[in-house]
Amino acid sequence: MFIQVNSIRRLFPILHQEVNGNPLIYFDNAATTQKPQAVLDTLTYYYEKDNSNIHRGAHTLADRATRQFEETRESIRSFIGARESAEIIFTRGTTESINLVAKTYGAKYLQKGDEILISTLEHHSNIVPWQMLCDQSGAILKIIPISDTGELVWEEFERLLNPKTKLVSIVHASNALGTINPVKKIIEAAHAVGAKVLLDGAQSTSHLDVDVQALDCDFLVFSAHKLYGPTGLGVLYGKRELLEAMPPFLGGGEMIREVTFEKTTYNTIPFKFEAGTPSIAEVIAFKPALDFITSTGKANIHRHENDLLQYAVELLHDVKGVIPVGTAAEKIAVFSFNIQSMHPFDVGQLLDAKGIAVRTGHHCTQPLMQRLGLEGTVRASFAVYNTRAEVEVFAQAVAKIASLKNK
Amino acid sequence: MSTIADIQNEIVAEFEILGEDRESTIFYIMELGETLEPYPESFRKEEYTIQGCQSKVWLVAEEQGGKVIYKADSNTDITKGLISLLIRVLNHRSPKEILNADLDFIPRIGMGNILGSQRSNGLVAMINQMKRYALAFQNKQNA
């Protein structure tokens, strides 16, 4: 089966508009994806018909909201192949998920001299929480280097891995370059020295099959809004035995079993980590987003997006002044580049004048940019609703901008 | 010599010729940046920068015969163009004129809309810094 891109585009109302006098071309999907009508309808319907607080209300609306809320948890379980839905924790996003693990698992288990291994490719959200943990615990942060193409140097990873390594926190697919890391091999190698592995799936979960049992990762984190779902919602998957052993994150309602002024006992997972009223509407509206991905098929999505990436690479290959950044063999559909003698911010603004939305700058990966000797890049990132025709318009616009300074 | 208001009217007239086309407007702003005088390298230091999110600006000023002379540079071409407009309006003015200047050409040419919020904030920061220099020179004159 191939993607019927025109039928898919009809599901996304936001795509059908003009920006600065040109049809919108939305190539900033690695930052956030657009939402299909079913997600928008579910949000509205929830507030019109079902709005109510979950899990405790003794009335029909509360019951309907609770049932739908827990249905999404089950959908996520199935989507990532977890054993049980209790292993799915709702958070505010990938960033909060990582911080949760650092502040609970990390605080309990990491001690002075222990090592945490991350890579040069990481987003700031997978760097800073570990630096904070290292400051508090005396653990040491080690960095897996990359090659000039943007791929991990495997020998260096093996060299860095040792019995002191307690945690490997690694990105599955790089947001800035698109590099797909060999995470199955990484997890096996890490487990062999007794380290746990947190997989940052913020960019991979919408493009690649991510099965937590097949990968055997200990934690997986991602955000709903990059999977055609609502903003303000993230997921933390953790293996039951780890989640049960971890202390709670935030204290408050929902996360308790019994509270007295003398002693409080905590709820079971997943509720132990879900203090306070969650983003109920967003959780419920995330299910149709997952249904959209599942019915379209990850393999079809990946094939379509990869075709767009290869087409962009091909069209811009010989254009004078265009410098692709990140040329790993295995990539998600991220085309990062620079134009000789131009600042990425200027390039982005000129593309915006043509209705083309891209991201410019360091992409919250400053250490990666420093490694590559760049101030930043221009990043076009593709999603299932993008077309070859859009890639052509984009390539023409880039070529015109490149010609300004590269005669 | 033309007044601040005269020069602002000139700029507005130039931008009116460009019309609504955003791309040609940005190309024009970038061209204006090429007219900037070279920035003195000895002042390319952290203490002379105005930090925006993505673009960086260096700004320095001196006083000559009661008038303020600005020199500035940026690492992005569009921002260089914006600087050249500000310098065109405010250079060789007295501190008092600069402090009293109502830079209405910016809203009149719809700059906020062309630039987006990131660069518009940067533009405000640049103007504030230019006025701070003027205030310092005025205080020195009055001392």
PDB file of C-alpha atoms in Angstrom, chain A residues 165-325:
ATOM      1  CA  THR A 165      28.033   3.043  33.558  1.00  0.00           C
ATOM      2  CA  LYS A 166      24.675   2.990  35.328  1.00  0.00           C
ATOM      3  CA  LEU A 167      22.544   4.683  32.687  1.00  0.00           C
ATOM      4  CA  VAL A 168      22.696   5.236  28.939  1.00  0.00           C
ATOM      5  CA  SER A 169      20.272   7.969  27.858  1.00  0.00           C
ATOM      6  CA  ILE A 170      20.277   8.127  24.109  1.00  0.00           C
ATOM      7  CA  VAL A 171      18.284   9.690  21.325  1.00  0.00           C
ATOM      8  CA  HIS A 172      16.689   7.255  18.878  1.00  0.00           C
ATOM      9  CA  ALA A 173      16.636   9.749  15.992  1.00  0.00           C
ATOM     10  CA  SER A 174      18.396  13.120  16.049  1.00  0.00           C
ATOM     11  CA  ASN A 175      16.123  16.153  15.816  1.00  0.00           C
ATOM     12  CA  ALA A 176      18.825  18.330  14.253  1.00  0.00           C
ATOM     13  CA  LEU A 177      20.333  15.916  11.706  1.00  0.00           C
ATOM     14  CA  GLY A 178      17.889  13.025  11.428  1.00  0.00           C
ATOM     15  CA  THR A 179      20.482  10.351  12.232  1.00  0.00           C
ATOM     16  CA  ILE A 180      18.877   7.084  13.382  1.00  0.00           C
ATOM     17  CA  ASN A 181      20.997   5.478  16.086  1.00  0.00           C
ATOM     18  CA  PRO A 182      21.479   1.679  16.222  1.00  0.00           C
ATOM     19  CA  VAL A 183      19.510   1.530  19.470  1.00  0.00           C
ATOM     20  CA  LYS A 184      18.958  -2.234  19.556  1.00  0.00           C
ATOM     21  CA  LYS A 185      22.725  -2.803  19.593  1.00  0.00           C
ATOM     22  CA  ILE A 186      23.230   0.041  22.061  1.00  0.00           C
ATOM     23  CA  ILE A 187      20.684  -1.410  24.484  1.00  0.00           C
ATOM     24  CA  GLU A 188      22.233  -4.896  24.280  1.00  0.00           C
ATOM     25  CA  ALA A 189      25.712  -3.547  24.896  1.00  0.00           C
ATOM     26  CA  ALA A 190      24.531  -1.355  27.787  1.00  0.00           C
ATOM     27  CA  HIS A 191      22.656  -4.225  29.438  1.00  0.00           C
ATOM     28  CA  ALA A 192      25.769  -6.381  29.142  1.00  0.00           C
ATOM     29  CA  VAL A 193      27.545  -4.053  31.600  1.00  0.00           C
ATOM     30  CA  GLY A 194      24.457  -3.762  33.808  1.00  0.00           C
ATOM     31  CA  ALA A 195      23.394  -0.260  32.696  1.00  0.00           C
ATOM     32  CA  LYS A 196      19.798   0.794  32.191  1.00  0.00           C
ATOM     33  CA  VAL A 197      18.788   2.544  28.964  1.00  0.00           C
ATOM     34  CA  LEU A 198      16.477   5.499  28.458  1.00  0.00           C
ATOM     35  CA  LEU A 199      15.460   5.960  24.845  1.00  0.00           C
ATOM     36  CA  ASP A 200      14.509   9.461  23.711  1.00  0.00           C
ATOM     37  CA  GLY A 201      11.823   8.693  21.152  1.00  0.00           C
ATOM     38  CA  ALA A 202      10.643  12.287  20.601  1.00  0.00           C
ATOM     39  CA  GLN A 203      11.588  12.156  16.924  1.00  0.00           C
ATOM     40  CA  SER A 204      11.472   8.436  16.199  1.00  0.00           C
ATOM     41  CA  THR A 205       8.032   7.381  17.430  1.00  0.00           C
ATOM     42  CA  SER A 206       6.164   9.119  14.603  1.00  0.00           C
ATOM     43  CA  HIS A 207       8.359   7.663  11.858  1.00  0.00           C
ATOM     44  CA  LEU A 208       9.715   4.298  12.977  1.00  0.00           C
ATOM     45  CA  ASP A 209       8.405   1.162  14.619  1.00  0.00           C
ATOM     46  CA  VAL A 210       9.356   1.423  18.255  1.00  0.00           C
ATOM     47  CA  ASP A 211       8.588  -1.755  20.210  1.00  0.00           C
ATOM     48  CA  VAL A 212       9.784  -1.499  23.791  1.00  0.00           C
ATOM     49  CA  GLN A 213       9.761  -5.258  24.356  1.00  0.00           C
ATOM     50  CA  ALA A 214      11.632  -6.063  21.136  1.00  0.00           C
ATOM     51  CA  LEU A 215      14.165  -3.311  21.914  1.00  0.00           C
ATOM     52  CA  ASP A 216      14.168  -4.205  25.621  1.00  0.00           C
ATOM     53  CA  CYS A 217      14.678  -0.529  26.554  1.00  0.00           C
ATOM     54  CA  ASP A 218      14.139   0.318  30.225  1.00  0.00           C
ATOM     55  CA  PHE A 219      12.543   3.701  29.610  1.00  0.00           C
ATOM     56  CA  LEU A 220      11.054   5.327  26.512  1.00  0.00           C
ATOM     57  CA  VAL A 221      10.018   8.984  26.402  1.00  0.00           C
ATOM     58  CA  PHE A 222       8.124  10.944  23.751  1.00  0.00           C
ATOM     59  CA  SER A 223       5.638  13.777  23.178  1.00  0.00           C
ATOM     60  CA  ALA A 224       2.120  13.559  21.755  1.00  0.00           C
ATOM     61  CA  HIS A 225       2.384  16.762  19.714  1.00  0.00           C
ATOM     62  CA  LYS A 226       5.066  15.301  17.465  1.00  0.00           C
ATOM     63  CA  LEU A 227       2.731  12.377  16.719  1.00  0.00           C
ATOM     64  CA  TYR A 228      -0.145  14.445  15.284  1.00  0.00           C
ATOM     65  CA  GLY A 229      -1.579  14.765  18.800  1.00  0.00           C
ATOM     66  CA  PRO A 230      -2.211  17.679  21.175  1.00  0.00           C
ATOM     67  CA  THR A 231       0.460  19.785  22.881  1.00  0.00           C
ATOM     68  CA  GLY A 232       1.242  19.608  26.590  1.00  0.00           C
ATOM     69  CA  LEU A 233       1.202  15.833  26.765  1.00  0.00           C
ATOM     70  CA  GLY A 234       4.075  13.407  26.988  1.00  0.00           C
ATOM     71  CA  VAL A 235       4.638   9.767  27.751  1.00  0.00           C
ATOM     72  CA  LEU A 236       7.065   7.939  29.983  1.00  0.00           C
ATOM     73  CA  TYR A 237       7.229   4.199  29.492  1.00  0.00           C
ATOM     74  CA  GLY A 238       9.153   2.294  32.116  1.00  0.00           C
ATOM     75  CA  LYS A 239       9.465  -1.371  32.976  1.00  0.00           C
ATOM     76  CA  ARG A 240       7.146  -2.213  35.884  1.00  0.00           C
ATOM     77  CA  GLU A 241       9.890  -3.290  38.267  1.00  0.00           C
ATOM     78  CA  LEU A 242      11.747  -0.004  37.728  1.00  0.00           C
ATOM     79  CA  LEU A 243       8.679   2.198  38.068  1.00  0.00           C
ATOM     80  CA  GLU A 244       7.636   0.384  41.234  1.00  0.00           C
ATOM     81  CA  ALA A 245      11.057   0.798  42.800  1.00  0.00           C
ATOM     82  CA  MET A 246      11.290   4.496  41.926  1.00  0.00           C
ATOM     83  CA  PRO A 247      10.159   7.087  44.464  1.00  0.00           C
ATOM     84  CA  PRO A 248       7.287   9.392  43.420  1.00  0.00           C
ATOM     85  CA  PHE A 249       8.035  12.554  41.419  1.00  0.00           C
ATOM     86  CA  LEU A 250       5.467  15.195  42.394  1.00  0.00           C
ATOM     87  CA  GLY A 251       3.341  14.971  45.515  1.00  0.00           C
ATOM     88  CA  GLY A 252      -0.365  15.778  45.591  1.00  0.00           C
ATOM     89  CA  GLY A 253      -3.724  14.339  44.676  1.00  0.00           C
ATOM     90  CA  GLU A 254      -4.164  11.135  42.649  1.00  0.00           C
ATOM     91  CA  MET A 255      -0.683   9.816  43.513  1.00  0.00           C
ATOM     92  CA  ILE A 256      -1.587   8.790  47.071  1.00  0.00           C
ATOM     93  CA  ARG A 257      -3.174   5.709  48.634  1.00  0.00           C
ATOM     94  CA  GLU A 258      -3.764   7.240  52.036  1.00  0.00           C
ATOM     95  CA  VAL A 259      -2.748  10.538  53.581  1.00  0.00           C
ATOM     96  CA  THR A 260      -2.495  11.261  57.292  1.00  0.00           C
ATOM     97  CA  PHE A 261      -0.422  14.002  58.847  1.00  0.00           C
ATOM     98  CA  GLU A 262       1.838  11.319  60.252  1.00  0.00           C
ATOM     99  CA  LYS A 263       2.432   9.276  57.098  1.00  0.00           C
ATOM    100  CA  THR A 264       1.343   9.071  53.480  1.00  0.00           C
ATOM    101  CA  THR A 265       1.312   5.913  51.410  1.00  0.00           C
ATOM    102  CA  TYR A 266       1.517   6.067  47.651  1.00  0.00           C
ATOM    103  CA  ASN A 267      -0.724   4.813  44.914  1.00  0.00           C
ATOM    104  CA  THR A 268       0.317   2.037  42.553  1.00  0.00           C
ATOM    105  CA  ILE A 269       1.763   2.710  39.096  1.00  0.00           C
ATOM    106  CA  PRO A 270       0.914   4.517  36.866  1.00  0.00           C
ATOM    107  CA  PHE A 271      -0.971   6.824  39.276  1.00  0.00           C
ATOM    108  CA  LYS A 272       1.977   7.176  41.650  1.00  0.00           C
ATOM    109  CA  PHE A 273       3.590   9.411  39.008  1.00  0.00           C
ATOM    110  CA  GLU A 274       0.476  11.342  37.969  1.00  0.00           C
ATOM    111  CA  ALA A 275      -0.089  13.853  40.761  1.00  0.00           C
ATOM    112  CA  GLY A 276      -2.775  16.434  40.128  1.00  0.00           C
ATOM    113  CA  THR A 277      -5.367  16.706  37.377  1.00  0.00           C
ATOM    114  CA  PRO A 278      -3.751  15.645  34.102  1.00  0.00           C
ATOM    115  CA  SER A 279      -4.351  17.048  30.599  1.00  0.00           C
ATOM    116  CA  ILE A 280      -7.541  15.037  30.276  1.00  0.00           C
ATOM    117  CA  ALA A 281      -8.804  16.473  26.981  1.00  0.00           C
ATOM    118  CA  GLU A 282      -5.375  16.158  25.393  1.00  0.00           C
ATOM    119  CA  VAL A 283      -4.970  12.561  26.533  1.00  0.00           C
ATOM    120  CA  ILE A 284      -8.379  11.640  25.143  1.00  0.00           C
ATOM    121  CA  ALA A 285      -7.677  13.453  21.856  1.00  0.00           C
ATOM    122  CA  PHE A 286      -4.331  11.688  21.500  1.00  0.00           C
ATOM    123  CA  LYS A 287      -6.069   8.403  20.735  1.00  0.00           C
ATOM    124  CA  PRO A 288      -7.396   9.447  17.289  1.00  0.00           C
ATOM    125  CA  ALA A 289      -3.860  10.660  16.456  1.00  0.00           C
ATOM    126  CA  LEU A 290      -2.465   7.218  17.270  1.00  0.00           C
ATOM    127  CA  ASP A 291      -5.303   5.612  15.324  1.00  0.00           C
ATOM    128  CA  PHE A 292      -4.387   7.792  12.333  1.00  0.00           C
ATOM    129  CA  ILE A 293      -0.751   6.642  12.445  1.00  0.00           C
ATOM    130  CA  THR A 294      -1.660   3.009  12.952  1.00  0.00           C
ATOM    131  CA  SER A 295      -4.213   2.939  10.142  1.00  0.00           C
ATOM    132  CA  THR A 296      -1.823   4.746   7.775  1.00  0.00           C
ATOM    133  CA  GLY A 297       0.947   2.339   8.748  1.00  0.00           C
ATOM    134  CA  LYS A 298       4.375   3.281  10.089  1.00  0.00           C
ATOM    135  CA  ALA A 299       6.124   1.498   7.236  1.00  0.00           C
ATOM    136  CA  ASN A 300       4.099   3.463   4.678  1.00  0.00           C
ATOM    137  CA  ILE A 301       4.752   6.714   6.518  1.00  0.00           C
ATOM    138  CA  HIS A 302       8.468   6.062   6.694  1.00  0.00           C
ATOM    139  CA  ARG A 303       8.641   5.077   3.015  1.00  0.00           C
ATOM    140  CA  HIS A 304       6.754   8.208   1.935  1.00  0.00           C
ATOM    141  CA  GLU A 305       8.799  10.577   4.108  1.00  0.00           C
ATOM    142  CA  ASN A 306      12.051   8.958   3.054  1.00  0.00           C
ATOM    143  CA  ASP A 307      11.060   9.436  -0.585  1.00  0.00           C
ATOM    144  CA  LEU A 308      10.577  13.171   0.120  1.00  0.00           C
ATOM    145  CA  LEU A 309      13.960  13.339   1.840  1.00  0.00           C
ATOM    146  CA  GLN A 310      15.751  11.606  -1.020  1.00  0.00           C
ATOM    147  CA  TYR A 311      13.981  13.896  -3.494  1.00  0.00           C
ATOM    148  CA  ALA A 312      15.093  17.028  -1.591  1.00  0.00           C
ATOM    149  CA  VAL A 313      18.671  15.716  -1.436  1.00  0.00           C
ATOM    150  CA  GLU A 314      18.577  14.970  -5.164  1.00  0.00           C
ATOM    151  CA  LEU A 315      17.122  18.374  -6.162  1.00  0.00           C
ATOM    152  CA  LEU A 316      19.591  20.333  -4.056  1.00  0.00           C
ATOM    153  CA  HIS A 317      22.603  18.108  -4.629  1.00  0.00           C
ATOM    154  CA  ASP A 318      24.271  20.243  -7.274  1.00  0.00           C
ATOM    155  CA  VAL A 319      23.046  23.644  -6.190  1.00  0.00           C
ATOM    156  CA  LYS A 320      26.013  25.929  -5.638  1.00  0.00           C
ATOM    157  CA  GLY A 321      26.300  27.127  -2.041  1.00  0.00           C
ATOM    158  CA  VAL A 322      23.950  24.542  -0.494  1.00  0.00           C
ATOM    159  CA  ILE A 323      25.742  22.514   2.184  1.00  0.00           C
ATOM    160  CA  PRO A 324      23.817  19.535   3.619  1.00  0.00           C
ATOM    161  CA  VAL A 325      24.504  18.928   7.320  1.00  0.00           C
TER     162      VAL A 325
END
